[in-house]
CSV table of C-alpha atoms in Angstrom, one decimal:
chain,number,residue,atom,x,y,z
A,1107,MET,CA,-11.4,-6.3,9.6
A,1108,LYS,CA,-8.9,-3.5,9.2
A,1109,LYS,CA,-8.5,-2.7,5.5
A,1110,ILE,CA,-4.8,-3.0,4.8
A,1111,ILE,CA,-3.4,-2.7,1.3
A,1112,LEU,CA,-0.1,-1.2,2.0
A,1113,SER,CA,0.7,-3.3,5.0
A,1114,LEU,CA,4.4,-2.9,4.7
A,1115,LEU,CA,4.0,0.6,6.0
A,1116,ALA,CA,3.3,-0.9,9.4
A,1117,ILE,CA,6.6,-2.8,9.2
A,1118,ILE,CA,8.5,0.4,8.3
A,1119,ILE,CA,7.0,2.2,11.2
A,1120,LEU,CA,7.8,-0.7,13.6
A,1121,VAL,CA,11.4,-0.7,12.4
A,1122,LEU,CA,11.7,3.1,13.0
A,1123,GLY,CA,10.6,2.5,16.5
A,1124,GLY,CA,13.2,-0.2,17.0
A,1125,ILE,CA,16.0,1.9,15.6
A,1126,THR,CA,16.5,3.6,18.9
A,1127,TYR,CA,17.6,0.3,20.5
A,1128,TYR,CA,20.5,-0.4,18.0
A,1129,GLY,CA,24.1,0.6,17.9
A,1130,ILE,CA,25.2,2.3,14.7
A,1131,ALA,CA,27.3,-0.6,13.6
A,1132,ASN,CA,25.6,-2.6,10.8
A,1133,LEU,CA,22.4,-0.7,11.4
A,1134,ASP,CA,21.5,-0.8,7.6
A,1135,GLY,CA,21.8,-4.5,7.4
A,1136,ILE,CA,19.8,-5.1,10.6
A,1137,VAL,CA,16.9,-2.9,9.4
A,1138,LYS,CA,16.9,-4.6,6.0
A,1139,ASN,CA,16.8,-8.0,7.6
A,1140,VAL,CA,14.0,-7.0,10.0
A,1141,ILE,CA,11.8,-5.6,7.2
A,1142,GLU,CA,12.2,-8.8,5.1
A,1143,LYS,CA,11.7,-11.2,8.0
A,1144,VAL,CA,8.8,-9.3,9.6
A,1145,GLY,CA,7.2,-8.4,6.3
A,1146,THR,CA,7.2,-12.0,5.0
A,1147,LYS,CA,5.9,-13.3,8.4
A,1148,VAL,CA,3.0,-10.8,8.6
A,1149,THR,CA,1.9,-10.8,4.9
A,1150,GLY,CA,2.4,-14.5,4.2
A,1151,THR,CA,4.3,-13.7,1.0
A,1152,ALA,CA,7.8,-12.8,0.1
A,1153,VAL,CA,9.0,-9.3,1.1
A,1154,THR,CA,12.4,-8.2,-0.2
A,1155,VAL,CA,14.4,-5.0,0.1
A,1156,ALA,CA,17.2,-3.9,-2.2
A,1157,GLY,CA,19.0,-1.8,0.4
A,1158,VAL,CA,18.7,0.5,3.4
A,1159,ASN,CA,20.6,3.6,4.4
A,1160,ILE,CA,20.0,5.0,7.9
A,1161,THR,CA,22.1,8.0,9.0
A,1162,LEU,CA,21.3,8.7,12.6
A,1163,LYS,CA,23.7,11.7,12.8
A,1164,GLU,CA,21.7,13.5,10.0
A,1165,GLY,CA,18.4,12.1,11.1
A,1166,ARG,CA,17.6,10.6,7.7
A,1167,GLY,CA,16.9,7.2,6.3
A,1168,GLU,CA,16.2,5.6,2.9
A,1169,ILE,CA,14.7,2.2,2.0
A,1170,ARG,CA,15.2,1.2,-1.6
A,1171,GLY,CA,13.5,-1.4,-3.7
A,1172,LEU,CA,10.8,-2.5,-1.2
A,1173,HIS,CA,9.0,-5.4,-3.0
A,1174,LEU,CA,5.9,-7.3,-1.9
A,1175,ALA,CA,5.2,-10.5,-4.0
A,1176,ASN,CA,1.7,-11.7,-4.7
A,1177,PRO,CA,-0.1,-14.1,-2.4
A,1178,THR,CA,-0.3,-17.7,-3.6
A,1179,GLY,CA,-2.7,-18.2,-6.5
A,1180,PHE,CA,-2.1,-14.9,-8.2
A,1181,ASP,CA,0.0,-14.2,-11.3
A,1182,SER,CA,0.8,-10.5,-11.7
A,1183,ALA,CA,4.4,-9.4,-11.4
A,1184,HIS,CA,3.9,-8.1,-7.9
A,1185,LEU,CA,1.3,-6.6,-5.6
A,1186,PHE,CA,3.3,-3.7,-4.4
A,1187,HIS,CA,6.7,-2.2,-5.3
A,1188,LEU,CA,8.5,0.9,-4.0
A,1189,ASP,CA,11.6,2.2,-5.6
A,1190,ASN,CA,12.3,4.5,-2.6
A,1191,VAL,CA,11.0,5.4,0.8
A,1192,ALA,CA,12.5,8.6,2.2
A,1193,LEU,CA,12.5,9.1,6.0
A,1194,ASP,CA,13.1,12.3,8.0
A,1195,LEU,CA,13.6,10.7,11.4
A,1196,GLY,CA,13.2,13.7,13.7
A,1197,ASN,CA,13.6,12.9,17.4
A,1198,LEU,CA,14.2,9.3,18.0
A,1199,PHE,CA,15.2,9.5,21.7
A,1200,GLY,CA,12.2,11.0,23.5
A,1201,ASP,CA,9.3,9.3,25.2
A,1202,VAL,CA,7.5,9.7,21.9
A,1203,ILE,CA,9.5,9.0,18.7
A,1204,VAL,CA,8.9,11.8,16.3
A,1205,ILE,CA,9.2,11.1,12.6
A,1206,ASP,CA,9.2,14.4,10.8
A,1207,GLU,CA,8.2,13.0,7.4
A,1208,VAL,CA,7.7,9.7,5.6
A,1209,LEU,CA,7.7,10.2,1.8
A,1210,ILE,CA,6.6,7.5,-0.6
A,1211,ASP,CA,7.1,8.7,-4.2
A,1212,GLY,CA,6.4,6.5,-7.2
A,1213,ALA,CA,4.9,3.3,-5.7
A,1214,ASP,CA,3.6,0.7,-8.2
A,1215,ILE,CA,0.5,-1.3,-7.1
A,1216,ILE,CA,-1.2,-4.1,-9.1
A,1217,ALA,CA,-4.6,-5.2,-8.0
A,1218,GLU,CA,-5.5,-8.6,-9.5
A,1219,GLN,CA,-9.0,-10.2,-9.6
A,1220,LYS,CA,-9.3,-13.9,-9.9
A,1221,GLY,CA,-12.7,-15.7,-9.4
A,1222,GLN,CA,-14.6,-14.1,-6.5
A,1223,THR,CA,-11.5,-12.6,-4.8
A,1224,THR,CA,-8.5,-10.4,-5.3
A,1225,ASN,CA,-4.9,-10.4,-4.3
A,1226,LEU,CA,-5.7,-7.5,-2.0
A,1227,GLN,CA,-8.4,-9.5,-0.2
A,1228,ALA,CA,-6.0,-12.5,0.1
A,1229,LEU,CA,-3.3,-10.2,1.6
A,1230,LEU,CA,-5.8,-8.9,4.1
A,1231,GLU,CA,-6.7,-12.4,5.2
A,1232,ASN,CA,-3.0,-13.3,5.6
A,1233,ILE,CA,-2.4,-10.2,7.7
A,1234,GLU,CA,-5.4,-10.8,9.9
A,1235,LYS,CA,-4.3,-14.4,10.5
A,1236,ASN,CA,-0.6,-13.7,11.0
A,1237,SER,CA,-0.9,-10.6,13.1
A,1238,SER,CA,-2.9,-12.4,15.8
A,1239,ALA,CA,0.4,-13.9,17.0
A,1240,PRO,CA,3.4,-11.8,18.1
A,1241,VAL,CA,6.2,-11.7,15.6
A,1242,GLN,CA,9.7,-12.3,16.9
A,1243,THR,CA,12.2,-9.9,15.4
A,1244,GLU,CA,15.6,-8.5,16.0
A,1245,THR,CA,14.1,-5.2,17.2
A,1246,LYS,CA,13.3,-6.6,20.6
A,1247,ILE,CA,14.7,-4.6,23.5
A,1248,ALA,CA,17.5,-6.0,25.6
A,1249,GLU,CA,16.4,-8.5,28.1
A,1250,GLU,CA,17.5,-6.4,31.1
A,1251,ASP,CA,15.3,-3.6,30.0
A,1252,THR,CA,12.1,-5.2,31.1
A,1253,THR,CA,10.5,-2.1,32.5
A,1254,SER,CA,10.6,-0.1,29.2
A,1255,GLU,CA,7.4,1.6,28.0
A,1256,PRO,CA,5.7,0.5,24.8
A,1257,ILE,CA,7.0,2.4,21.7
A,1258,ARG,CA,4.9,5.5,21.0
A,1259,LEU,CA,5.2,7.4,17.7
A,1260,MET,CA,4.2,10.6,15.9
A,1261,VAL,CA,4.5,11.3,12.2
A,1262,LYS,CA,4.3,15.0,11.4
A,1263,LYS,CA,3.8,14.5,7.7
A,1264,PHE,CA,3.1,11.4,5.6
A,1265,SER,CA,3.2,11.9,1.8
A,1266,PHE,CA,2.1,9.3,-0.7
A,1267,ILE,CA,2.6,10.9,-4.1
A,1268,ASN,CA,3.1,10.2,-7.8
A,1269,ASN,CA,2.0,6.6,-7.5
A,1270,LYS,CA,0.4,4.4,-10.0
A,1271,ALA,CA,-1.9,1.4,-9.8
A,1272,SER,CA,-3.5,-1.0,-12.2
A,1273,LEU,CA,-6.3,-3.5,-12.1
A,1274,GLU,CA,-6.0,-6.9,-13.8
A,1275,THR,CA,-9.1,-9.0,-14.2
A,1276,GLU,CA,-10.0,-12.3,-15.8
A,1277,GLN,CA,-12.5,-10.7,-18.2
A,1278,TRP,CA,-10.9,-7.5,-19.4
A,1279,ASP,CA,-7.5,-6.0,-20.3
A,1280,PRO,CA,-5.6,-4.3,-17.5
A,1281,GLN,CA,-7.1,-1.0,-16.4
A,1282,VAL,CA,-5.1,2.0,-15.2
A,1283,LEU,CA,-6.3,3.3,-11.8
A,1284,LYS,CA,-6.1,7.0,-10.9
A,1285,VAL,CA,-4.5,7.2,-7.5
A,1286,PRO,CA,-4.7,10.7,-6.0
A,1287,ASN,CA,-1.8,12.1,-4.0
A,1288,ILE,CA,-2.4,11.8,-0.3
A,1289,VAL,CA,-0.8,14.0,2.4
A,1290,MET,CA,-1.5,13.4,6.1
A,1291,ASN,CA,-0.4,15.7,8.9
A,1292,ASN,CA,0.2,15.2,12.6
A,1293,LEU,CA,-0.6,11.6,13.0
A,1294,GLY,CA,-0.3,11.3,16.8
A,1295,ASP,CA,1.2,14.0,19.0
A,1296,GLU,CA,4.5,14.6,20.8
A,1297,LYS,CA,3.1,14.0,24.3
A,1298,VAL,CA,1.2,10.7,24.0
A,1299,GLY,CA,1.8,9.5,20.4
A,1300,LEU,CA,0.4,6.4,18.9
A,1301,THR,CA,1.5,2.7,19.0
A,1302,PRO,CA,2.9,1.3,15.8
A,1303,GLU,CA,-0.3,-0.6,15.3
A,1304,GLN,CA,-2.5,2.5,15.8
A,1305,LEU,CA,-0.4,4.6,13.5
A,1306,SER,CA,-0.2,2.0,10.8
A,1307,ALA,CA,-4.0,1.5,10.9
A,1308,GLU,CA,-4.6,5.2,10.5
A,1309,VAL,CA,-2.3,5.6,7.5
A,1310,ILE,CA,-3.2,2.3,5.8
A,1311,ASN,CA,-6.9,2.7,6.1
A,1312,ARG,CA,-6.8,6.1,4.4
A,1313,LEU,CA,-4.6,4.8,1.6
A,1314,THR,CA,-6.7,1.7,1.2
A,1315,LYS,CA,-10.0,3.6,0.8
A,1316,SER,CA,-8.4,5.8,-1.9
A,1317,ILE,CA,-7.2,2.8,-4.0
A,1318,GLU,CA,-10.4,0.8,-3.4
A,1319,LYS,CA,-12.4,3.8,-4.6
A,1320,ALA,CA,-10.3,4.0,-7.8
A,1321,ALA,CA,-10.7,0.3,-8.5
A,1322,LYS,CA,-14.4,0.4,-8.1
A,1323,GLU,CA,-14.7,3.4,-10.4
A,1324,ALA,CA,-12.6,1.7,-13.0
A,1325,LEU,CA,-14.7,-1.5,-12.9
A,1326,LYS,CA,-17.9,0.5,-13.1
A,1327,GLU,CA,-16.8,2.4,-16.1
A,1328,LYS,CA,-15.5,-0.7,-17.8
A,1329,ALA,CA,-18.8,-2.5,-17.1
A,1330,LYS,CA,-20.7,0.4,-18.7
A,1331,GLU,CA,-18.5,0.3,-21.8
A,1332,GLU,CA,-18.9,-3.5,-22.2
A,1333,ALA,CA,-22.7,-3.2,-21.7
A,1334,LYS,CA,-22.9,-0.5,-24.3
A,1335,LYS,CA,-20.8,-2.5,-26.7
A,1336,ALA,CA,-23.0,-5.6,-26.3
A,1337,LEU,CA,-26.1,-3.6,-26.8
A,1338,THR,CA,-24.7,-2.0,-30.0
A,1339,GLU,CA,-23.7,-5.4,-31.3
A,1340,GLN,CA,-27.2,-6.8,-30.6
A,1341,LEU,CA,-28.9,-3.9,-32.3
A,1342,ASP,CA,-26.7,-4.3,-35.4
A,1343,LYS,CA,-27.8,-7.9,-35.6
A,1344,ASN,CA,-31.5,-7.1,-35.3
A,1345,LEU,CA,-31.9,-3.8,-37.2
A,1346,SER,CA,-32.5,-3.6,-40.9
A,1347,ASP,CA,-30.2,-1.5,-43.0
A,1348,LYS,CA,-32.9,1.1,-43.2
A,1349,ASP,CA,-33.3,1.3,-39.4
A,1350,LYS,CA,-29.5,1.5,-39.0
A,1351,ALA,CA,-29.5,4.5,-41.3
A,1352,LYS,CA,-32.2,6.2,-39.3
A,1353,LEU,CA,-30.3,5.5,-36.1
A,1354,ASP,CA,-27.1,6.9,-37.5
A,1355,SER,CA,-29.0,10.0,-38.5
A,1356,LEU,CA,-30.2,10.5,-35.0
A,1357,LYS,CA,-26.7,10.0,-33.6
A,1358,ASN,CA,-25.4,12.7,-35.9
A,1359,ILE,CA,-28.2,15.1,-34.8
A,1360,PHE,CA,-27.5,14.7,-31.1
A,1361,SER,CA,-23.7,14.7,-31.5
A,1362,GLN,CA,-23.8,18.2,-33.0
């Protein structure tokens, strides 16, 4: 199974490929509608966008307020929220669509554990199930253009920076996860490029591994803290006052 935590990136990339087949009129509304419809279909949970601004003349785009709700059965405020995605569109009209940069700055991710699963795992299952069937969107090419080649893409720079993530569990208070900045260069090339699915898998797998690692480290540290706390409480119950005094003396010696 492909590990996909930020699956909406795939949708964004797909929309970028479809932009070349639109007229300028009402482009923003069309892209917004496509992201919401395709996102909801693929993830199996509500995807909403506050607004879109695509300027083909300047080769730039912006997606504001990209919000992914939790899968059914989870209670945190959301799984994934983005205030802003900045797009430097590059060359949209060649055989390979070149996106100079995708910048995600300040994403908010909430990983939630419930029972033996998490909202991330539930999302993965939804995506695997829903992506097995083709999704009908408004980005389809005109019917008369039946000989067109599949969309091929290249992203020269992908930046995922200044983001925050937290882990909510049934046992412990929410834990803040350290999410490192991630910068990827030259995904695909200008001659052959990658399909939207290939490009999405490359980006998302790297991001997923980073956040999964952060979550595992946080759980490991929390488990250590709780085990140490339980051991200390048990010792306090079993030790005499005299033994506790000796133990405190040893602690003072080794802490110097």
